[in-house]
Short mmCIF file of C-alpha atoms (C1' of nucleotides) in Angstrom, two decimals:
data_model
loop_
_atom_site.label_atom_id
_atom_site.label_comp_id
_atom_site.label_asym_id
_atom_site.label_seq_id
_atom_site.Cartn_x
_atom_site.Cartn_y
_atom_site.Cartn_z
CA UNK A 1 -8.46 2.50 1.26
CA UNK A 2 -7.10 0.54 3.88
CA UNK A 3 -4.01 0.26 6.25
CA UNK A 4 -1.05 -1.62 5.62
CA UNK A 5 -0.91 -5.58 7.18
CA UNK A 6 1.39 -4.23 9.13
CA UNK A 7 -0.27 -0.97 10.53
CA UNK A 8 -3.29 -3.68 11.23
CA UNK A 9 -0.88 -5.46 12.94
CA UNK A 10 0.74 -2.72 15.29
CA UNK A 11 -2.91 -1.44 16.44
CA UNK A 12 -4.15 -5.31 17.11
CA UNK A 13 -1.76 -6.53 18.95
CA UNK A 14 -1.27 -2.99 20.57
CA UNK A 15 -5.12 -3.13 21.58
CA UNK A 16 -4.14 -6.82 23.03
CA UNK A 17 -1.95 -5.25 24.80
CA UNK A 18 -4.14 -2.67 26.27
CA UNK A 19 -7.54 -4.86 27.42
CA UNK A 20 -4.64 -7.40 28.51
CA UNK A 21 -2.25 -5.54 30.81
CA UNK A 22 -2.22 -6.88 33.97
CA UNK A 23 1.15 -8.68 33.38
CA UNK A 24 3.67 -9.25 29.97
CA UNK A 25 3.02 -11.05 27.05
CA UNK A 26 5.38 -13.06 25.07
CA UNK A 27 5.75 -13.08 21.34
CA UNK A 28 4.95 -16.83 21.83
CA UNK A 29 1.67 -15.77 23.23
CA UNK A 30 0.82 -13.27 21.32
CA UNK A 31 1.29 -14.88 18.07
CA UNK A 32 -0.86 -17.85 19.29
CA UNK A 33 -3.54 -14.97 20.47
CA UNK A 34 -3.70 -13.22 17.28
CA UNK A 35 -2.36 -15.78 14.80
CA UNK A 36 -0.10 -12.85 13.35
CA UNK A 37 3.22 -14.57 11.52
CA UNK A 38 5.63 -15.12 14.87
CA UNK A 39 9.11 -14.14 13.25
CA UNK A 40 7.27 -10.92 11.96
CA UNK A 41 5.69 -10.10 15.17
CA UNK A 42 8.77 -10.53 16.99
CA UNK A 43 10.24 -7.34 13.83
CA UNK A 44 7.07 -5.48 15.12
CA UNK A 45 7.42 -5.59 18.66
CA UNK A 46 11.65 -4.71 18.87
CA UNK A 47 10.42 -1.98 16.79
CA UNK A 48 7.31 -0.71 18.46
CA UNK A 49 9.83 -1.49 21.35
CA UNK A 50 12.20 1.09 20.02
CA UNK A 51 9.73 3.79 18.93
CA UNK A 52 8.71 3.92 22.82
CA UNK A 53 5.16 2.11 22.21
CA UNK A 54 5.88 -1.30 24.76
CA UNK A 55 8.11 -1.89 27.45
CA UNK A 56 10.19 -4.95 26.73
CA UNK A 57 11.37 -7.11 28.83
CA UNK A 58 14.42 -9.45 28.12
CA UNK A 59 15.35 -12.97 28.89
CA UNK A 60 13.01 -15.63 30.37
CA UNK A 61 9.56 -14.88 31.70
CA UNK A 62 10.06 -11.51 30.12
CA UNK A 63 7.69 -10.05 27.44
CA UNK A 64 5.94 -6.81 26.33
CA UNK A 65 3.89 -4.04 27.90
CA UNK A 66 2.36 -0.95 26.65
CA UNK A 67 5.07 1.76 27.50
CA UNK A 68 2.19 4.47 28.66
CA UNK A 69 -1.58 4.72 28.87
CA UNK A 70 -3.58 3.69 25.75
CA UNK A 71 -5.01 6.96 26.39
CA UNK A 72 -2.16 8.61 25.70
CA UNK A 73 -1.86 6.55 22.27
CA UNK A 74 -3.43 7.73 19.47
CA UNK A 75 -4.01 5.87 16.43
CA UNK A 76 -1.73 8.20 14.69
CA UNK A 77 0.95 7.32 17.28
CA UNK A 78 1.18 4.02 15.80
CA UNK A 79 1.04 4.87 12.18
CA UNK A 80 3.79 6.83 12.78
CA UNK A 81 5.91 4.32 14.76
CA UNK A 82 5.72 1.19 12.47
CA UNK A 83 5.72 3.31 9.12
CA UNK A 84 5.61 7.36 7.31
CA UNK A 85 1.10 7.18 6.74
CA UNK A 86 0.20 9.09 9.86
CA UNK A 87 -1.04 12.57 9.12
CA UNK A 88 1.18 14.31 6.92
CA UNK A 89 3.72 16.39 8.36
CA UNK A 90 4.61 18.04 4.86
CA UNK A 91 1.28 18.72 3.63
CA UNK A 92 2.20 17.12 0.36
CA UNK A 93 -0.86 16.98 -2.25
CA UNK A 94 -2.53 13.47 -1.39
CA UNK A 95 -3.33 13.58 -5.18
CA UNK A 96 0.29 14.60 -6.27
CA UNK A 97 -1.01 18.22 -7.86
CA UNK A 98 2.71 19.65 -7.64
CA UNK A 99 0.34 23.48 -7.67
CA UNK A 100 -1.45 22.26 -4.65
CA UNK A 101 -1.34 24.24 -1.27
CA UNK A 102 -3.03 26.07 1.15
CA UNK A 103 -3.42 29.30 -0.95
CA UNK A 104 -4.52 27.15 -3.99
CA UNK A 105 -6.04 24.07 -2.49
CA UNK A 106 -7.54 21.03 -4.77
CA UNK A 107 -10.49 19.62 -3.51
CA UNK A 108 -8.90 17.19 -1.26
CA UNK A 109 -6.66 19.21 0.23
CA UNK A 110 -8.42 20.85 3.25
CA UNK A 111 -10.01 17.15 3.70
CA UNK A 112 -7.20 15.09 3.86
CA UNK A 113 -4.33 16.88 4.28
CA UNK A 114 -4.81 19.47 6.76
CA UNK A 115 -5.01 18.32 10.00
CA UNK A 116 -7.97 18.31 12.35
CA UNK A 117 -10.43 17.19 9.76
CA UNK A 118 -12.08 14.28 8.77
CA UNK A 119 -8.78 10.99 8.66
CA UNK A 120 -6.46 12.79 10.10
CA UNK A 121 -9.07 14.39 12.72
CA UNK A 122 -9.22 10.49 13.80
CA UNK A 123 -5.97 9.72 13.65
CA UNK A 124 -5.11 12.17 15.95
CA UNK A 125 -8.14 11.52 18.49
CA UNK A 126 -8.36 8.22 18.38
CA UNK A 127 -6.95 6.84 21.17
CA UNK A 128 -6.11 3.05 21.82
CA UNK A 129 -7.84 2.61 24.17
CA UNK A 130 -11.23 3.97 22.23
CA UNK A 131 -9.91 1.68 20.08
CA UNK A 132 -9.67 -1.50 21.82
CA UNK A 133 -12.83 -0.84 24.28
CA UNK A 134 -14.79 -0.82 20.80
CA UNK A 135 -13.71 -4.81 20.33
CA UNK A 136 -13.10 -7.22 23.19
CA UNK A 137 -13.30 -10.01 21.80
CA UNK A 138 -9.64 -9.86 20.20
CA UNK B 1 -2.52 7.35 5.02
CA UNK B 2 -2.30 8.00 0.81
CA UNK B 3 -3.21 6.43 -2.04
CA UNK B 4 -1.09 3.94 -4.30
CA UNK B 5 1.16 5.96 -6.59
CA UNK B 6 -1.35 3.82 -9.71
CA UNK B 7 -4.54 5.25 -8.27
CA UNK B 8 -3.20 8.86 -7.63
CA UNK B 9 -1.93 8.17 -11.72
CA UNK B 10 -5.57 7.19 -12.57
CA UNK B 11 -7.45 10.05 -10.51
CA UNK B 12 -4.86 12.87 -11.86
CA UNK B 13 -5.17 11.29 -15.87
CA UNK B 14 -9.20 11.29 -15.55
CA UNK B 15 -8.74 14.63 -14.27
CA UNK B 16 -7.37 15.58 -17.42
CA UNK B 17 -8.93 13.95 -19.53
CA UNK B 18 -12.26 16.05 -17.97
CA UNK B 19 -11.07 19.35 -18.27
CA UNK B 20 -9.38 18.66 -21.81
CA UNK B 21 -12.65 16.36 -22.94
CA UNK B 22 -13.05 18.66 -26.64
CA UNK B 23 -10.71 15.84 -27.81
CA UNK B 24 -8.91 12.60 -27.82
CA UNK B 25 -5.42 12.51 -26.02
CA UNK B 26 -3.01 10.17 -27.08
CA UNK B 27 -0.89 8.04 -23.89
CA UNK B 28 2.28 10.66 -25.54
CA UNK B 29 0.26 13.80 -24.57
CA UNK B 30 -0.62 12.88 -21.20
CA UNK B 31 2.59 11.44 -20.81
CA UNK B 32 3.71 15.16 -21.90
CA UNK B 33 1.57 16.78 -19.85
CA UNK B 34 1.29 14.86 -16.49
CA UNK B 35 4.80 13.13 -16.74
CA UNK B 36 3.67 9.91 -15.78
CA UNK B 37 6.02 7.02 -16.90
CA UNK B 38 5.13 6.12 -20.67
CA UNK B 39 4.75 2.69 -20.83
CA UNK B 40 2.64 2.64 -17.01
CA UNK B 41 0.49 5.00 -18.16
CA UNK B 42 0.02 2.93 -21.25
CA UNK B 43 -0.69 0.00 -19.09
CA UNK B 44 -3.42 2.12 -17.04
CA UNK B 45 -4.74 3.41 -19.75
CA UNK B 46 -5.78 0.43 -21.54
CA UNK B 47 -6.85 -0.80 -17.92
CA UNK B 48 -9.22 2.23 -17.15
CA UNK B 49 -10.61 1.26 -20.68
CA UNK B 50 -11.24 -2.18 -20.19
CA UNK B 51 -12.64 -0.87 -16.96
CA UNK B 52 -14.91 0.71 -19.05
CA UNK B 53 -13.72 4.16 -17.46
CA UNK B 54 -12.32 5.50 -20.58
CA UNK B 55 -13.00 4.77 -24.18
CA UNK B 56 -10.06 4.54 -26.70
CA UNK B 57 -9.50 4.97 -30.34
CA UNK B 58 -7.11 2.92 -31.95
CA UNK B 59 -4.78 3.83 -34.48
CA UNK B 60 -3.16 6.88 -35.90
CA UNK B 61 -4.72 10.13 -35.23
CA UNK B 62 -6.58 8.05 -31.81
CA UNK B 63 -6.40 8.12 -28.19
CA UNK B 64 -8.85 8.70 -24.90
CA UNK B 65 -11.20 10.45 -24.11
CA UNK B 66 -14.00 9.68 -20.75
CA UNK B 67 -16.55 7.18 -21.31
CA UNK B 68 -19.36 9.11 -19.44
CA UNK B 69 -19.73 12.87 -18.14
CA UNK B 70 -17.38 13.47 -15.13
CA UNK B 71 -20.08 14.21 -13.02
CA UNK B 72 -21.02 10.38 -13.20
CA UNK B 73 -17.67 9.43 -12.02
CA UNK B 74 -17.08 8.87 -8.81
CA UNK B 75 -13.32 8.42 -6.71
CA UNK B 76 -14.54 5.17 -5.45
CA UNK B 77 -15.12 3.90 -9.33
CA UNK B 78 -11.72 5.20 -9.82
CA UNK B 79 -10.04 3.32 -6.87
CA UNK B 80 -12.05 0.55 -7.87
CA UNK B 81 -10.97 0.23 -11.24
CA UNK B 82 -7.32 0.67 -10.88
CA UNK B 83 -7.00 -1.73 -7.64
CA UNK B 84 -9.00 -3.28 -4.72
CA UNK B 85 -8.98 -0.46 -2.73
CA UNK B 86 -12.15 1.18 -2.62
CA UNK B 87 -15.40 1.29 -0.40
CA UNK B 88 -15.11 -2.16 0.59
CA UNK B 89 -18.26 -4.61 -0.46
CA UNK B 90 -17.82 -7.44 2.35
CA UNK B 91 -17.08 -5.32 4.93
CA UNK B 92 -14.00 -6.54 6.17
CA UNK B 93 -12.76 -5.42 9.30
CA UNK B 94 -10.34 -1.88 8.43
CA UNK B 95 -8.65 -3.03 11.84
CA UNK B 96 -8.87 -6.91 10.93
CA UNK B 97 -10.87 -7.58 13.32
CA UNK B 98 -12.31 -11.07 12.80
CA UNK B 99 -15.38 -10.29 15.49
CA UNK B 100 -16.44 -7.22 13.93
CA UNK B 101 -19.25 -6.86 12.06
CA UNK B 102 -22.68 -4.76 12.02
CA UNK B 103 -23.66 -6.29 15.22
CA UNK B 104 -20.52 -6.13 16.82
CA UNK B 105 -18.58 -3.10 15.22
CA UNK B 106 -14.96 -2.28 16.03
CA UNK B 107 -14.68 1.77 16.63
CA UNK B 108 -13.71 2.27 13.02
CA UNK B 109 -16.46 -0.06 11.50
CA UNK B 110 -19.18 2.95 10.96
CA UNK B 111 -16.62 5.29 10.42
CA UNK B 112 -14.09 3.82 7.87
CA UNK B 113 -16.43 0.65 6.51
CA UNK B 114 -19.87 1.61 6.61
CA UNK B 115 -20.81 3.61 3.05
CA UNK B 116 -22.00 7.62 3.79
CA UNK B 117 -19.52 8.08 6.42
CA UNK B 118 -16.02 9.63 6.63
CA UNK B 119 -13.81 8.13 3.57
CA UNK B 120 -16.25 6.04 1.87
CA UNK B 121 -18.71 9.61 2.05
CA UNK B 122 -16.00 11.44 0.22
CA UNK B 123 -15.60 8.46 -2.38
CA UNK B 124 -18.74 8.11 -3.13
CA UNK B 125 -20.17 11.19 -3.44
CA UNK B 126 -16.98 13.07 -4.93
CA UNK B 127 -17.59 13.10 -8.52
CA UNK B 128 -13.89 13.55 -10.85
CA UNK B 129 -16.34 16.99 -11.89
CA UNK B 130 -15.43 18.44 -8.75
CA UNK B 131 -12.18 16.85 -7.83
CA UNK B 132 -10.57 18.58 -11.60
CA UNK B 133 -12.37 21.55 -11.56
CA UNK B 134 -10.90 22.25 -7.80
CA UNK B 135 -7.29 22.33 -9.29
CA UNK B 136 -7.43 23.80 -12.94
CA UNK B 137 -3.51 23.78 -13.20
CA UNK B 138 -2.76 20.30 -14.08
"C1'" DA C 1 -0.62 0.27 -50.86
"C1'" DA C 2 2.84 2.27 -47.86
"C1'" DA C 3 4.03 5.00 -44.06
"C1'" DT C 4 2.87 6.64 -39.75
"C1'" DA C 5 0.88 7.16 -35.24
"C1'" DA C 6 -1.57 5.35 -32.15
"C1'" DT C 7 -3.48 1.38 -28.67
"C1'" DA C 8 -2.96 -3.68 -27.02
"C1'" DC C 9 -0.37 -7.50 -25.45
"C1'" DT C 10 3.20 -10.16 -23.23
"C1'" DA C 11 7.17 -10.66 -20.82
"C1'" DC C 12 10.74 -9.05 -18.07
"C1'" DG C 13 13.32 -6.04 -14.43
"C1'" DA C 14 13.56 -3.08 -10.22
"C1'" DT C 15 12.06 -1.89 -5.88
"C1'" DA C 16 9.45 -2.18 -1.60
"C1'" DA C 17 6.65 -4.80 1.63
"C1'" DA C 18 5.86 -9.02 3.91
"C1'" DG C 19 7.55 -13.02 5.86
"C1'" DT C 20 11.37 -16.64 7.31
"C1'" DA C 21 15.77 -18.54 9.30
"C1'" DC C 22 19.41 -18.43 12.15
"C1'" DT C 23 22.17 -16.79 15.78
"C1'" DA C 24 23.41 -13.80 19.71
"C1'" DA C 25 22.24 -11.67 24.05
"C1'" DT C 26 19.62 -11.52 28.28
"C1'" DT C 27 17.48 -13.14 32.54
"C1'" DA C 28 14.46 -16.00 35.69
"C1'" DT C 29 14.28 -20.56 37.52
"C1'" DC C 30 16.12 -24.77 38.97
"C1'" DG D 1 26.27 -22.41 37.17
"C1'" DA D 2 23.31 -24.81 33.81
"C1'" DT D 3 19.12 -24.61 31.51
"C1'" DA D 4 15.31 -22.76 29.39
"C1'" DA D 5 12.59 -18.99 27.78
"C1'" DT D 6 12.65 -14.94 26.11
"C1'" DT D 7 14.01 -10.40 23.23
"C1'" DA D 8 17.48 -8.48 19.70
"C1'" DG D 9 20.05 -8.49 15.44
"C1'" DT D 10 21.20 -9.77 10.78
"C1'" DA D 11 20.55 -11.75 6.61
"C1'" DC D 12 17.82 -14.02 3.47
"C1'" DT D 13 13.43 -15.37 0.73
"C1'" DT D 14 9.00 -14.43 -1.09
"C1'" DT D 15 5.42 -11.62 -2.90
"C1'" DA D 16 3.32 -7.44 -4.65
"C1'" DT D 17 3.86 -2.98 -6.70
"C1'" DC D 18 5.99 -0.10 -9.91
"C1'" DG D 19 8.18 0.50 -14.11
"C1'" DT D 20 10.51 -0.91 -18.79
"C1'" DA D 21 11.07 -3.29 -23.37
"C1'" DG D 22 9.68 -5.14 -27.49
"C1'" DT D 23 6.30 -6.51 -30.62
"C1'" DA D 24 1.69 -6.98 -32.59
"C1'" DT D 25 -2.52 -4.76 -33.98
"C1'" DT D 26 -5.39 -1.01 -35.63
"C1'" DA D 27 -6.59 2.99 -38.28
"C1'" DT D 28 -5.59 7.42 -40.56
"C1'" DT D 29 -3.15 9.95 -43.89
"C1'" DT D 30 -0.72 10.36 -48.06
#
DNA sequence: AAATAATACTACGATAAAGTACTAATTATC
DNA sequence: GATAATTAGTACTTTATCGTAGTATTATTT
């Protein structure tokens, strides 16, 4: 059970971002800050960029900022943005029992899938800047 | 946040194979029954056997059938046998956090990496006993 | 012994995720 | 205005996951 390299990647570099915002950071200096692959980073940021996570800012001297608060971004924020594993809009069975739902529930459905408990409780609380408070040595 | 579509296979096969365990199944019934691709769930199965999850019975007439009591199987020895992706030994960062550790956890570390909490809790502790008998339809 | 029904093995194909290469567009500095 | 440093866009390559095909092996039934 584990995120996707590039759901680790969003929230690092987005937690960078966060203990690190007193001015913009480059993809340059990123990349040599987190030694995340630099032509993939620069695909994560446009498009963090264009889901409203960072600011960007073109052309020379320019870089990224986080677009709001990290306490207004939650963990599930990101998941979202960079691919479809944040909580579950469609309350699909997370084990694929095609007879699961809320009036006949398998065991993992009122864990997992219905918001407000247990993953998806965290997801939805957890905000960035939790997040990157818990680890400063990034 | 979901499992791979070969561990959701594995948990949702095992689950069958509990509530249906007065006999063998052949890979054609459970293909049948669960409409899993044929020749995957041919693949799995002889996986979850080396695995030592299942036992099977070669030739005509044979099939699978659970190697121990469903109450002795846990999610985590399911997600274990069909990929890497279970309560994680090392203790790797969930974030990727190189710095984190016991000593030094990231905000996720005792929830998501640490055994007996969150995730790992449910993994460990749900047995396949419970997680079939919750959904009798399959 | 032959036929049949099953698992086991090996190799290949399709698709998605991860990563790379190149070029265009933008903007501060000189 | 030229240059340099940056983001943006597009296409490609690589790798892992998912799925298929064909054949060999095993064991039961007749």
């Amino acid at each position: 059970m584990h995120f996707s390299k590039t759901s680790e990647y969003a929230i690092r570099v987005l937690s960078y971002l966060s203990v690190h915002n007193e001015s913009l950071h480059s993809v340059n200096t990123l990349h040599k800050e987190l030694d995340f692959p630099y032509k993939y980073l620069t695909k994560l940021m446009t498009g963090l960029t264009k889901k409203g996570l960072v600011i960007s800012n073109r052309g020379r001297e320019g870089g990224f900022s986080l677009a709001r608060d990290s306490k207004d971004i939650y963990l599930n924020d990101i998941l979202n943005a960079v691919e479809d594993s944040g909580v579950n809009e469609d309350e699909r069975c997370i084990l694929g029992f095609d007879k699961c739902d809320s009036t006949n529930p398998c065991m993992l459905h009122d864990k997992w899938i219905k918001p407000k408990t247990l993953i998806d409780d965290m997801l939805l609380n957890t905000t960035l800047a939790e997040l990157a408070r818990s680890n400063k040595k990034i």
